[in-house]
CSV table of C-alpha atoms and ligand atoms in Angstrom, one decimal:
chain,number,residue,atom,x,y,z
A,1,MET,CA,12.4,-47.9,-10.8
A,2,LEU,CA,11.0,-51.1,-9.1
A,3,PRO,CA,12.5,-54.4,-10.0
A,4,ARG,CA,10.2,-56.6,-12.0
A,5,ARG,CA,8.2,-58.9,-9.7
A,6,PRO,CA,8.1,-62.1,-11.7
A,7,LEU,CA,11.9,-62.3,-11.9
A,8,LEU,CA,12.4,-61.7,-8.2
A,9,LEU,CA,9.7,-64.3,-7.3
A,10,SER,CA,11.4,-66.9,-9.4
A,11,LEU,CA,14.8,-66.1,-8.2
A,12,PRO,CA,14.3,-65.1,-4.5
A,13,PHE,CA,18.1,-65.3,-3.8
A,14,LEU,CA,18.6,-62.2,-6.1
A,15,ALA,CA,16.1,-60.1,-4.3
A,16,ILE,CA,18.4,-58.0,-2.1
A,17,GLY,CA,21.0,-57.0,-4.7
A,18,ALA,CA,18.4,-56.5,-7.4
A,19,ALA,CA,16.3,-54.3,-5.2
A,20,ALA,CA,19.3,-52.1,-4.5
A,21,ARG,CA,20.0,-51.7,-8.2
A,22,GLY,CA,16.6,-51.8,-9.8
A,23,GLN,CA,18.0,-53.2,-13.1
A,24,GLY,CA,16.8,-56.8,-12.8
A,25,GLY,CA,19.9,-57.5,-10.8
A,26,ALA,CA,22.6,-56.8,-13.4
A,27,VAL,CA,25.7,-55.3,-11.9
A,28,PRO,CA,26.8,-52.1,-13.7
A,29,ALA,CA,30.4,-52.8,-14.5
A,30,VAL,CA,33.0,-51.1,-16.6
A,31,ALA,CA,36.2,-52.6,-18.0
A,32,SER,CA,39.1,-50.6,-19.5
A,33,PHE,CA,39.6,-52.7,-22.6
A,34,SER,CA,38.0,-55.5,-24.6
A,35,ILE,CA,39.9,-58.5,-23.2
A,36,LEU,CA,38.9,-57.6,-19.6
A,37,GLY,CA,35.3,-57.0,-20.8
A,38,ASP,CA,35.2,-60.5,-22.1
A,39,MET,CA,36.8,-62.0,-19.0
A,40,LEU,CA,34.2,-60.2,-16.9
A,41,ARG,CA,31.4,-61.6,-19.1
A,42,GLN,CA,32.8,-65.1,-18.9
A,43,VAL,CA,32.8,-65.0,-15.1
A,44,ALA,CA,29.6,-63.1,-14.5
A,45,GLY,CA,27.3,-64.3,-17.3
A,46,ASP,CA,24.2,-62.2,-17.4
A,47,ARG,CA,24.8,-60.9,-13.9
A,48,VAL,CA,26.7,-58.0,-15.3
A,49,ALA,CA,25.9,-55.3,-17.8
A,50,PRO,CA,29.5,-54.7,-18.8
A,51,ARG,CA,30.7,-51.6,-20.6
A,52,VAL,CA,34.1,-51.6,-22.3
A,53,ILE,CA,35.9,-48.3,-22.9
A,54,ALA,CA,38.6,-49.4,-25.4
A,55,GLY,CA,36.4,-51.8,-27.4
A,56,PRO,CA,37.1,-54.5,-30.0
A,57,ASP,CA,39.8,-53.5,-32.6
A,58,ALA,CA,40.7,-50.4,-30.5
A,59,ASP,CA,44.3,-49.6,-29.7
A,60,ALA,CA,44.3,-49.5,-25.9
A,61,HIS,CA,47.7,-47.9,-25.7
A,62,GLY,CA,47.3,-44.1,-25.4
A,63,PHE,CA,43.6,-44.5,-25.7
A,64,GLN,CA,41.6,-41.2,-25.7
A,65,PRO,CA,38.4,-41.6,-23.8
A,66,ARG,CA,35.4,-39.7,-25.0
A,67,PRO,CA,33.1,-37.6,-22.7
A,68,SER,CA,30.4,-40.4,-23.0
A,69,ASP,CA,32.9,-42.8,-21.3
A,70,SER,CA,32.7,-40.7,-18.1
A,71,VAL,CA,28.9,-41.1,-18.2
A,72,ALA,CA,29.3,-44.9,-18.4
A,73,LEU,CA,31.3,-44.8,-15.2
A,74,ARG,CA,28.9,-42.8,-13.1
A,75,ASP,CA,26.7,-45.7,-12.1
A,76,ALA,CA,29.5,-48.3,-12.0
A,77,ALA,CA,29.4,-50.8,-9.1
A,78,LEU,CA,32.5,-52.5,-10.4
A,79,THR,CA,35.5,-51.4,-12.5
A,80,VAL,CA,38.2,-53.5,-13.9
A,81,ARG,CA,41.6,-52.3,-15.2
A,82,ASN,CA,44.7,-54.1,-16.3
A,83,GLY,CA,47.3,-52.1,-14.3
A,84,LEU,CA,51.1,-52.3,-14.8
A,85,GLY,CA,50.9,-49.0,-16.7
A,86,PHE,CA,48.7,-50.3,-19.5
A,87,ASP,CA,45.6,-48.2,-18.9
A,88,PRO,CA,46.5,-45.0,-17.1
A,89,TRP,CA,43.8,-43.2,-19.1
A,90,PHE,CA,41.2,-45.4,-17.3
A,91,ASP,CA,42.6,-44.4,-13.9
A,92,ARG,CA,42.0,-40.8,-14.9
A,93,LEU,CA,38.4,-41.6,-15.9
A,94,LEU,CA,37.9,-43.4,-12.5
A,95,ARG,CA,39.2,-40.5,-10.6
A,96,SER,CA,36.9,-38.0,-12.3
A,97,ALA,CA,33.8,-40.1,-12.8
A,98,ALA,CA,33.5,-43.4,-10.8
A,99,PRO,CA,31.4,-43.5,-7.6
A,100,ALA,CA,33.6,-43.7,-4.4
A,101,ASN,CA,31.9,-47.0,-3.4
A,102,ALA,CA,32.5,-48.8,-6.7
A,103,VAL,CA,34.6,-52.0,-6.3
A,104,ARG,CA,37.9,-51.5,-8.2
A,105,VAL,CA,39.7,-54.5,-9.6
A,106,THR,CA,43.2,-54.4,-10.9
A,107,ALA,CA,43.4,-57.6,-13.0
A,108,THR,CA,47.1,-58.0,-12.6
A,109,ASP,CA,47.1,-57.9,-8.8
A,110,GLY,CA,49.4,-60.6,-7.4
A,111,ILE,CA,51.3,-61.1,-10.7
A,112,GLU,CA,55.0,-60.6,-10.7
A,113,PRO,CA,55.6,-58.6,-13.9
A,114,ILE,CA,58.4,-59.3,-16.2
A,115,THR,CA,60.4,-56.2,-17.1
A,116,MET,CA,61.8,-55.2,-20.3
A,117,GLU,CA,64.1,-52.6,-21.7
A,118,GLY,CA,61.9,-49.8,-23.0
A,119,HIS,CA,61.2,-46.2,-23.2
A,120,HIS,CA,58.3,-44.9,-21.2
A,121,HIS,CA,55.7,-47.1,-22.8
A,122,HIS,CA,52.4,-45.3,-22.6
A,123,HIS,CA,52.6,-41.8,-24.0
A,124,HIS,CA,49.9,-39.5,-23.1
A,125,GLY,CA,51.2,-36.6,-25.1
A,126,GLY,CA,52.8,-36.0,-28.4
A,127,GLY,CA,56.3,-36.1,-29.8
A,128,ALA,CA,57.9,-33.8,-27.2
A,129,GLU,CA,57.4,-36.4,-24.4
A,130,ARG,CA,58.7,-39.1,-26.7
A,131,ARG,CA,61.9,-37.2,-27.4
A,132,THR,CA,62.4,-36.6,-23.8
A,133,GLN,CA,62.2,-40.3,-23.1
A,134,HIS,CA,64.6,-41.1,-25.9
A,135,SER,CA,67.1,-38.6,-24.5
A,136,THR,CA,67.1,-40.4,-21.2
A,137,GLY,CA,67.8,-43.7,-22.8
A,138,PRO,CA,66.2,-47.1,-22.3
A,139,ARG,CA,65.3,-48.3,-18.9
A,140,ARG,CA,63.6,-51.3,-17.4
A,141,VAL,CA,59.8,-51.0,-17.3
A,142,PRO,CA,57.1,-53.6,-16.3
A,143,ASP,CA,55.6,-55.3,-19.3
A,144,PRO,CA,51.8,-54.8,-19.0
A,145,HIS,CA,50.7,-57.6,-21.4
A,146,ALA,CA,50.4,-60.3,-18.7
A,147,TRP,CA,47.2,-61.8,-20.1
A,148,GLN,CA,49.4,-63.5,-22.8
A,149,ASP,CA,50.6,-66.0,-20.3
A,150,LEU,CA,47.5,-68.2,-19.6
A,151,ARG,CA,48.7,-68.9,-16.0
A,152,HIS,CA,48.5,-65.2,-15.4
A,153,ALA,CA,45.1,-65.1,-17.2
A,154,GLN,CA,43.9,-67.4,-14.5
A,155,THR,CA,44.9,-64.8,-11.9
A,156,TYR,CA,42.9,-62.3,-13.9
A,157,ALA,CA,39.8,-64.6,-13.8
A,158,ARG,CA,40.1,-65.0,-10.0
A,159,ASN,CA,40.7,-61.2,-9.3
A,160,ILE,CA,37.7,-60.4,-11.4
A,161,ALA,CA,35.6,-63.0,-9.6
A,162,ARG,CA,36.6,-61.7,-6.2
A,163,GLY,CA,35.7,-58.1,-7.3
A,164,LEU,CA,32.4,-59.3,-8.7
A,165,ALA,CA,31.7,-61.2,-5.4
A,166,ALA,CA,32.3,-58.0,-3.5
A,167,ALA,CA,30.2,-55.8,-5.8
A,168,ASP,CA,27.3,-58.4,-5.9
A,169,ALA,CA,27.5,-59.9,-2.4
A,170,ALA,CA,24.1,-61.8,-2.8
A,171,MET,CA,25.7,-63.9,-5.5
A,172,ALA,CA,29.3,-64.1,-4.1
A,173,GLU,CA,29.5,-67.8,-4.0
A,174,ARG,CA,28.2,-68.1,-7.6
A,175,HIS,CA,30.8,-65.6,-8.8
A,176,LEU,CA,33.7,-67.3,-7.0
A,177,ALA,CA,32.7,-70.7,-8.4
A,178,ALA,CA,32.3,-69.2,-11.9
A,179,GLY,CA,35.8,-67.6,-11.6
A,180,GLU,CA,37.2,-71.0,-10.7
A,181,ALA,CA,35.4,-72.7,-13.7
A,182,TYR,CA,36.7,-70.1,-16.1
A,183,ALA,CA,40.3,-70.4,-14.6
A,184,ALA,CA,40.0,-74.1,-15.1
A,185,ARG,CA,39.2,-73.5,-18.8
A,186,LEU,CA,42.1,-71.2,-19.1
A,187,ALA,CA,44.4,-73.9,-17.6
A,188,ARG,CA,43.2,-76.4,-20.2
A,189,LEU,CA,43.9,-73.7,-22.9
A,190,ASP,CA,47.4,-73.3,-21.5
A,191,ALA,CA,48.0,-77.0,-21.9
A,192,TRP,CA,46.6,-76.8,-25.5
A,193,VAL,CA,49.0,-74.0,-26.3
A,194,ARG,CA,52.0,-76.0,-25.0
A,195,GLU,CA,50.8,-79.1,-27.0
A,196,ARG,CA,50.6,-77.1,-30.2
A,197,ILE,CA,54.0,-75.5,-29.8
A,198,ALA,CA,55.8,-78.6,-28.6
A,199,PRO,CA,56.5,-80.0,-32.2
A,200,VAL,CA,58.2,-76.7,-33.3
A,201,PRO,CA,62.0,-77.2,-33.2
A,202,PRO,CA,63.7,-74.7,-30.9
A,203,GLU,CA,65.6,-73.0,-33.7
A,204,ARG,CA,62.3,-72.3,-35.5
A,205,ARG,CA,60.6,-70.7,-32.5
A,206,ARG,CA,60.9,-67.1,-33.6
A,207,VAL,CA,58.1,-64.7,-34.4
A,208,ILE,CA,58.2,-61.2,-35.7
A,209,THR,CA,55.3,-58.9,-34.8
A,210,SER,CA,54.5,-55.2,-34.7
A,211,HIS,CA,55.1,-54.3,-31.1
A,212,ASP,CA,56.4,-56.1,-28.0
A,213,ALA,CA,53.1,-57.5,-26.8
A,214,PHE,CA,54.1,-61.1,-26.5
A,215,GLY,CA,56.9,-61.1,-23.9
A,216,TYR,CA,54.8,-63.1,-21.4
A,217,PHE,CA,53.7,-65.5,-24.2
A,218,GLY,CA,57.3,-66.0,-25.2
A,219,ALA,CA,58.6,-66.6,-21.7
A,220,ALA,CA,55.7,-69.0,-20.9
A,221,TYR,CA,55.8,-71.1,-24.1
A,222,GLY,CA,59.4,-70.9,-25.3
A,223,VAL,CA,59.0,-68.7,-28.3
A,224,GLU,CA,61.2,-65.7,-29.1
A,225,PHE,CA,59.3,-62.6,-30.2
A,226,LEU,CA,61.0,-59.8,-32.1
A,227,ALA,CA,59.3,-56.5,-32.8
A,228,PRO,CA,60.5,-53.3,-34.4
A,229,GLN,CA,58.3,-51.3,-31.9
A,230,GLY,CA,58.7,-51.4,-28.2
A,231,ILE,CA,56.0,-52.4,-25.7
A,232,SER,CA,53.8,-49.6,-26.8
A,233,THR,CA,52.2,-49.2,-30.1
A,234,GLN,CA,52.8,-45.5,-29.6
A,235,ALA,CA,56.6,-45.9,-29.8
A,236,GLU,CA,58.4,-45.6,-33.1
A,237,ALA,CA,60.8,-48.0,-34.6
A,238,THR,CA,64.1,-46.5,-35.6
A,239,PRO,CA,65.6,-47.2,-39.0
A,240,GLN,CA,68.5,-49.0,-37.2
A,241,GLN,CA,66.0,-51.3,-35.4
A,242,VAL,CA,64.3,-52.1,-38.7
A,243,ALA,CA,67.5,-52.8,-40.5
A,244,SER,CA,68.8,-55.1,-37.8
A,245,LEU,CA,65.5,-57.1,-37.8
A,246,ILE,CA,65.8,-57.5,-41.6
A,247,ARG,CA,69.3,-58.9,-41.2
A,248,GLN,CA,68.1,-61.3,-38.5
A,249,ILE,CA,65.1,-62.5,-40.6
A,250,ARG,CA,67.5,-63.3,-43.4
A,251,ALA,CA,70.3,-64.8,-41.3
A,252,GLN,CA,67.9,-67.1,-39.3
A,253,SER,CA,65.4,-67.8,-42.1
A,254,ILE,CA,62.5,-66.5,-40.0
A,255,THR,CA,59.2,-67.2,-41.7
A,256,ALA,CA,56.7,-66.2,-38.9
A,257,VAL,CA,56.1,-62.5,-39.7
A,258,PHE,CA,52.8,-60.9,-38.6
A,259,VAL,CA,51.0,-57.6,-38.4
A,260,GLU,CA,48.8,-56.9,-35.4
A,261,GLN,CA,45.2,-55.8,-35.2
A,262,ALA,CA,44.8,-52.3,-33.9
A,263,THR,CA,48.4,-51.5,-34.8
A,264,SER,CA,49.5,-49.8,-38.0
A,265,PRO,CA,50.8,-52.5,-40.3
A,266,ALA,CA,53.0,-50.1,-42.4
A,267,THR,CA,56.4,-50.7,-40.7
A,268,LEU,CA,55.9,-54.5,-40.6
A,269,GLU,CA,54.8,-54.6,-44.2
A,270,ARG,CA,57.8,-52.6,-45.4
A,271,LEU,CA,60.1,-54.7,-43.2
A,272,ALA,CA,58.7,-58.0,-44.7
A,273,ARG,CA,59.0,-56.7,-48.2
A,274,GLU,CA,62.6,-55.7,-47.7
A,275,ALA,CA,63.4,-59.0,-46.0
A,276,GLY,CA,61.7,-60.9,-48.8
A,277,VAL,CA,59.2,-62.8,-46.6
A,278,ALA,CA,55.4,-62.9,-46.6
A,279,VAL,CA,53.3,-61.5,-43.8
A,280,ARG,CA,51.5,-64.5,-42.4
A,281,GLY,CA,48.4,-62.8,-41.1
A,282,ARG,CA,47.2,-60.7,-38.3
A,283,LEU,CA,47.7,-61.4,-34.6
A,284,TYR,CA,45.4,-60.1,-31.8
A,285,ALA,CA,47.7,-58.7,-29.1
A,286,ASP,CA,45.9,-56.1,-27.1
A,287,SER,CA,42.3,-56.3,-28.3
A,288,LEU,CA,39.6,-58.7,-29.3
A,289,SER,CA,37.9,-58.6,-32.7
A,290,ARG,CA,34.2,-57.8,-33.1
A,291,ALA,CA,31.7,-60.6,-32.7
A,292,ASP,CA,32.0,-61.6,-36.4
A,293,GLY,CA,35.8,-61.6,-36.4
A,294,PRO,CA,38.3,-64.4,-35.6
A,295,ALA,CA,38.9,-63.3,-32.0
A,296,PRO,CA,35.6,-62.3,-30.3
A,297,THR,CA,36.6,-63.8,-27.0
A,298,PHE,CA,39.9,-64.1,-25.2
A,299,GLU,CA,40.0,-67.8,-25.6
A,300,ALA,CA,39.2,-67.5,-29.3
A,301,MET,CA,42.0,-64.9,-29.5
A,302,VAL,CA,44.6,-67.3,-28.1
A,303,ARG,CA,43.5,-70.1,-30.4
A,304,HIS,CA,43.6,-67.8,-33.4
A,305,ASN,CA,47.1,-66.5,-32.6
A,306,VAL,CA,48.5,-69.9,-31.9
A,307,GLY,CA,46.8,-71.4,-35.0
A,308,LEU,CA,48.6,-68.8,-37.1
A,309,MET,CA,51.9,-68.9,-35.4
A,310,VAL,CA,52.6,-72.6,-35.4
A,311,PRO,CA,52.4,-73.3,-39.1
A,312,ALA,CA,54.2,-70.0,-39.8
A,313,MET,CA,57.1,-70.9,-37.5
A,314,LEU,CA,57.3,-74.2,-39.3
A,315,GLY,CA,57.3,-72.4,-42.7
A,316,ARG,CA,54.2,-74.3,-43.7
A,317,ALA,CA,50.9,-73.1,-45.2
A,318,PRO,CA,48.3,-72.3,-42.6
A,319,SER,CA,46.4,-75.5,-41.5
B,1,ZN,ZN1,50.5,-53.5,-26.3
């Protein structure tokens, strides 16, 4: 298919890349999950036609790709994954379906991961594997949820911009500049988060949520997160873990208790009931909401989460 002439005439700079692709210049790009898809969109604007495999409201842990997801990868010029063991199912898709010359971005490249005690955190199989992991006991694993620290999110923005510049060389300077502009916005958001959390007294800075997705957030912004589940939504909380959390909620008068989008709320709701505290809402940990929800972009997600957490930590009604 030939590129449409009027577009190329008005934007001669696009001509080479667009002619190679024949799609009006949009770079076919595939991101493993919704947060990366949004970051890609923020950097590239209408220069990408992004596909997201684990979409809004989907649980990216242990995601099961469909056959149509391989089809999406066939024409990809750029792929973006999180890495650190978060999206191994995407690696398998890449191996089977992505063109050899596609530019592959690992958004966490260059980030020193924090580690945490945990069982193998992304189960591809069923209960047998899980039991095996439990029998070997806890071990240190890298925490994959690095986007929750907005300094790391800036690294994501730059890694994505560099990949985009490589996949769309005609617009390389534009993409690198857009990556810097987005990183600057994330730096301002980082300052906003610190400002919002600053008034919370240290002994009130405790949040209970479904799974250990906020380790980076906690380390960056000085909040302690406690979760009955480990760093995967696929792990199960033991009755002992739940009972010990209930004791801690009572002993420390913890008021910030949340369920998570894309994670079953059952354990958390039972835990809150038994501890006699209210669930304060729904945090977005590993996925965005749909466009009409409260977290349609990564930046909106951070504002939504912090907007719920701060009054809840203070024991106040939501503002
Ligand atoms: Zn997670």
